[in-house]
């Protein structure tokens, strides 16, 4: 299995943010369970705005989109900005929305049988539940599957402490990560049936 971890922090990748630290904890579990992990810090890439399938030669979206297509698990990590998910998290979801009419080879939604999850670094600002709900709703409408407790919310500020000492790691991050793995295994051996889940509109990618 493959997991892609999308860091939607507003800071450059060189900065060790709370979002990055929480994603690190999830990545350790994936690696422990022999799952290939791809880490992408989106702030370090150039992504254009728009709900579209068109690629611009001047942007990095084709690389990011290919990694999402290859993954069985897609995990978004975001800080809280003005009481909601970051603008980068919104941007990624908007770009994915451009593909909602495309179908896989079976005629299902392009993101069917992929498992989604969210890590929200609240940092005490509030709004984490709203952010997680927004991510869940948007990705589920695009065809992603979400297990129980598919989001990990951390209200602690991690700057002055080791991440593993934060209560949210064991209570949220560990539980969420293992639930994502379990559902991905279920879908791998028992994919969503084609009957009743096909739509004729849209192109089927090669």
JSON list of N, CA, C and O in Angstrom, two decimals, residues 93-114:
[
{"chain": "A", "resi": 93, "resn": "UNK", "atom": "N", "xyz": [-8.17, 20.84, -2.30]},
{"chain": "A", "resi": 93, "resn": "UNK", "atom": "CA", "xyz": [-9.50, 20.27, -2.46]},
{"chain": "A", "resi": 93, "resn": "UNK", "atom": "C", "xyz": [-10.19, 20.84, -3.69]},
{"chain": "A", "resi": 93, "resn": "UNK", "atom": "O", "xyz": [-10.87, 20.12, -4.44]},
{"chain": "A", "resi": 94, "resn": "UNK", "atom": "N", "xyz": [-10.00, 22.13, -3.95]},
{"chain": "A", "resi": 94, "resn": "UNK", "atom": "CA", "xyz": [-10.59, 22.73, -5.14]},
{"chain": "A", "resi": 94, "resn": "UNK", "atom": "C", "xyz": [-10.00, 22.13, -6.41]},
{"chain": "A", "resi": 94, "resn": "UNK", "atom": "O", "xyz": [-10.74, 21.87, -7.38]},
{"chain": "A", "resi": 95, "resn": "UNK", "atom": "N", "xyz": [-8.71, 21.89, -6.42]},
{"chain": "A", "resi": 95, "resn": "UNK", "atom": "CA", "xyz": [-8.10, 21.28, -7.60]},
{"chain": "A", "resi": 95, "resn": "UNK", "atom": "C", "xyz": [-8.61, 19.86, -7.81]},
{"chain": "A", "resi": 95, "resn": "UNK", "atom": "O", "xyz": [-8.88, 19.44, -8.94]},
{"chain": "A", "resi": 96, "resn": "UNK", "atom": "N", "xyz": [-8.78, 19.12, -6.73]},
{"chain": "A", "resi": 96, "resn": "UNK", "atom": "CA", "xyz": [-9.32, 17.77, -6.84]},
{"chain": "A", "resi": 96, "resn": "UNK", "atom": "C", "xyz": [-10.77, 17.78, -7.32]},
{"chain": "A", "resi": 96, "resn": "UNK", "atom": "O", "xyz": [-11.21, 16.88, -8.03]},
{"chain": "A", "resi": 97, "resn": "UNK", "atom": "N", "xyz": [-11.48, 18.84, -6.95]},
{"chain": "A", "resi": 97, "resn": "UNK", "atom": "CA", "xyz": [-12.88, 18.95, -7.38]},
{"chain": "A", "resi": 97, "resn": "UNK", "atom": "C", "xyz": [-13.00, 19.01, -8.89]},
{"chain": "A", "resi": 97, "resn": "UNK", "atom": "O", "xyz": [-14.01, 18.61, -9.47]},
{"chain": "A", "resi": 98, "resn": "UNK", "atom": "N", "xyz": [-11.95, 19.48, -9.56]},
{"chain": "A", "resi": 98, "resn": "UNK", "atom": "CA", "xyz": [-11.96, 19.55, -11.01]},
{"chain": "A", "resi": 98, "resn": "UNK", "atom": "C", "xyz": [-12.07, 18.20, -11.68]},
{"chain": "A", "resi": 98, "resn": "UNK", "atom": "O", "xyz": [-12.40, 18.11, -12.87]},
{"chain": "A", "resi": 99, "resn": "UNK", "atom": "N", "xyz": [-11.83, 17.12, -10.92]},
{"chain": "A", "resi": 99, "resn": "UNK", "atom": "CA", "xyz": [-11.83, 15.78, -11.50]},
{"chain": "A", "resi": 99, "resn": "UNK", "atom": "C", "xyz": [-13.07, 14.98, -11.11]},
{"chain": "A", "resi": 99, "resn": "UNK", "atom": "O", "xyz": [-13.11, 13.77, -11.32]},
{"chain": "A", "resi": 100, "resn": "UNK", "atom": "N", "xyz": [-14.09, 15.65, -10.57]},
{"chain": "A", "resi": 100, "resn": "UNK", "atom": "CA", "xyz": [-15.22, 14.90, -10.01]},
{"chain": "A", "resi": 100, "resn": "UNK", "atom": "C", "xyz": [-16.03, 14.18, -11.08]},
{"chain": "A", "resi": 100, "resn": "UNK", "atom": "O", "xyz": [-16.77, 13.24, -10.77]},
{"chain": "A", "resi": 101, "resn": "UNK", "atom": "N", "xyz": [-15.90, 14.55, -12.35]},
{"chain": "A", "resi": 101, "resn": "UNK", "atom": "CA", "xyz": [-16.63, 13.87, -13.41]},
{"chain": "A", "resi": 101, "resn": "UNK", "atom": "C", "xyz": [-15.79, 12.78, -14.10]},
{"chain": "A", "resi": 101, "resn": "UNK", "atom": "O", "xyz": [-16.31, 12.03, -14.92]},
{"chain": "A", "resi": 102, "resn": "UNK", "atom": "N", "xyz": [-14.51, 12.72, -13.76]},
{"chain": "A", "resi": 102, "resn": "UNK", "atom": "CA", "xyz": [-13.66, 11.70, -14.37]},
{"chain": "A", "resi": 102, "resn": "UNK", "atom": "C", "xyz": [-13.90, 10.36, -13.70]},
{"chain": "A", "resi": 102, "resn": "UNK", "atom": "O", "xyz": [-14.25, 10.27, -12.53]},
{"chain": "A", "resi": 103, "resn": "UNK", "atom": "N", "xyz": [-13.69, 9.29, -14.45]},
{"chain": "A", "resi": 103, "resn": "UNK", "atom": "CA", "xyz": [-13.97, 7.94, -13.97]},
{"chain": "A", "resi": 103, "resn": "UNK", "atom": "C", "xyz": [-12.74, 7.05, -14.10]},
{"chain": "A", "resi": 103, "resn": "UNK", "atom": "O", "xyz": [-11.91, 7.24, -14.97]},
{"chain": "A", "resi": 104, "resn": "UNK", "atom": "N", "xyz": [-12.67, 6.04, -13.22]},
{"chain": "A", "resi": 104, "resn": "UNK", "atom": "CA", "xyz": [-11.61, 5.05, -13.36]},
{"chain": "A", "resi": 104, "resn": "UNK", "atom": "C", "xyz": [-12.02, 4.03, -14.42]},
{"chain": "A", "resi": 104, "resn": "UNK", "atom": "O", "xyz": [-13.05, 4.16, -15.08]},
{"chain": "A", "resi": 105, "resn": "UNK", "atom": "N", "xyz": [-11.22, 3.02, -14.59]},
{"chain": "A", "resi": 105, "resn": "UNK", "atom": "CA", "xyz": [-11.48, 2.04, -15.66]},
{"chain": "A", "resi": 105, "resn": "UNK", "atom": "C", "xyz": [-12.79, 1.28, -15.46]},
{"chain": "A", "resi": 105, "resn": "UNK", "atom": "O", "xyz": [-13.34, 0.74, -16.41]},
{"chain": "A", "resi": 106, "resn": "UNK", "atom": "N", "xyz": [-13.26, 1.23, -14.22]},
{"chain": "A", "resi": 106, "resn": "UNK", "atom": "CA", "xyz": [-14.51, 0.53, -13.94]},
{"chain": "A", "resi": 106, "resn": "UNK", "atom": "C", "xyz": [-15.73, 1.45, -14.10]},
{"chain": "A", "resi": 106, "resn": "UNK", "atom": "O", "xyz": [-16.86, 1.01, -13.95]},
{"chain": "A", "resi": 107, "resn": "UNK", "atom": "N", "xyz": [-15.48, 2.71, -14.38]},
{"chain": "A", "resi": 107, "resn": "UNK", "atom": "CA", "xyz": [-16.58, 3.65, -14.53]},
{"chain": "A", "resi": 107, "resn": "UNK", "atom": "C", "xyz": [-17.00, 4.32, -13.24]},
{"chain": "A", "resi": 107, "resn": "UNK", "atom": "O", "xyz": [-18.00, 5.04, -13.20]},
{"chain": "A", "resi": 108, "resn": "UNK", "atom": "N", "xyz": [-16.24, 4.08, -12.17]},
{"chain": "A", "resi": 108, "resn": "UNK", "atom": "CA", "xyz": [-16.55, 4.71, -10.89]},
{"chain": "A", "resi": 108, "resn": "UNK", "atom": "C", "xyz": [-15.80, 6.03, -10.76]},
{"chain": "A", "resi": 108, "resn": "UNK", "atom": "O", "xyz": [-14.96, 6.38, -11.59]},
{"chain": "A", "resi": 109, "resn": "UNK", "atom": "N", "xyz": [-16.11, 6.78, -9.72]},
{"chain": "A", "resi": 109, "resn": "UNK", "atom": "CA", "xyz": [-15.39, 8.02, -9.46]},
{"chain": "A", "resi": 109, "resn": "UNK", "atom": "C", "xyz": [-13.89, 7.76, -9.37]},
{"chain": "A", "resi": 109, "resn": "UNK", "atom": "O", "xyz": [-13.44, 6.71, -8.91]},
{"chain": "A", "resi": 110, "resn": "UNK", "atom": "N", "xyz": [-13.12, 8.73, -9.80]},
{"chain": "A", "resi": 110, "resn": "UNK", "atom": "CA", "xyz": [-11.68, 8.58, -9.90]},
{"chain": "A", "resi": 110, "resn": "UNK", "atom": "C", "xyz": [-11.02, 8.26, -8.56]},
{"chain": "A", "resi": 110, "resn": "UNK", "atom": "O", "xyz": [-9.98, 7.61, -8.51]},
{"chain": "A", "resi": 111, "resn": "UNK", "atom": "N", "xyz": [-11.64, 8.72, -7.47]},
{"chain": "A", "resi": 111, "resn": "UNK", "atom": "CA", "xyz": [-11.03, 8.54, -6.15]},
{"chain": "A", "resi": 111, "resn": "UNK", "atom": "C", "xyz": [-11.70, 7.43, -5.33]},
{"chain": "A", "resi": 111, "resn": "UNK", "atom": "O", "xyz": [-11.45, 7.32, -4.13]},
{"chain": "A", "resi": 112, "resn": "UNK", "atom": "N", "xyz": [-12.53, 6.64, -5.97]},
{"chain": "A", "resi": 112, "resn": "UNK", "atom": "CA", "xyz": [-13.13, 5.50, -5.28]},
{"chain": "A", "resi": 112, "resn": "UNK", "atom": "C", "xyz": [-12.04, 4.54, -4.79]},
{"chain": "A", "resi": 112, "resn": "UNK", "atom": "O", "xyz": [-11.02, 4.36, -5.45]},
{"chain": "A", "resi": 113, "resn": "UNK", "atom": "N", "xyz": [-12.28, 3.92, -3.64]},
{"chain": "A", "resi": 113, "resn": "UNK", "atom": "CA", "xyz": [-11.39, 2.95, -3.02]},
{"chain": "A", "resi": 113, "resn": "UNK", "atom": "C", "xyz": [-10.10, 3.57, -2.49]},
{"chain": "A", "resi": 113, "resn": "UNK", "atom": "O", "xyz": [-9.16, 2.85, -2.14]},
{"chain": "A", "resi": 114, "resn": "UNK", "atom": "N", "xyz": [-10.06, 4.89, -2.41]},
{"chain": "A", "resi": 114, "resn": "UNK", "atom": "CA", "xyz": [-8.98, 5.57, -1.72]},
{"chain": "A", "resi": 114, "resn": "UNK", "atom": "C", "xyz": [-9.51, 6.01, -0.35]},
{"chain": "A", "resi": 114, "resn": "UNK", "atom": "O", "xyz": [-10.67, 6.47, -0.24]}
]
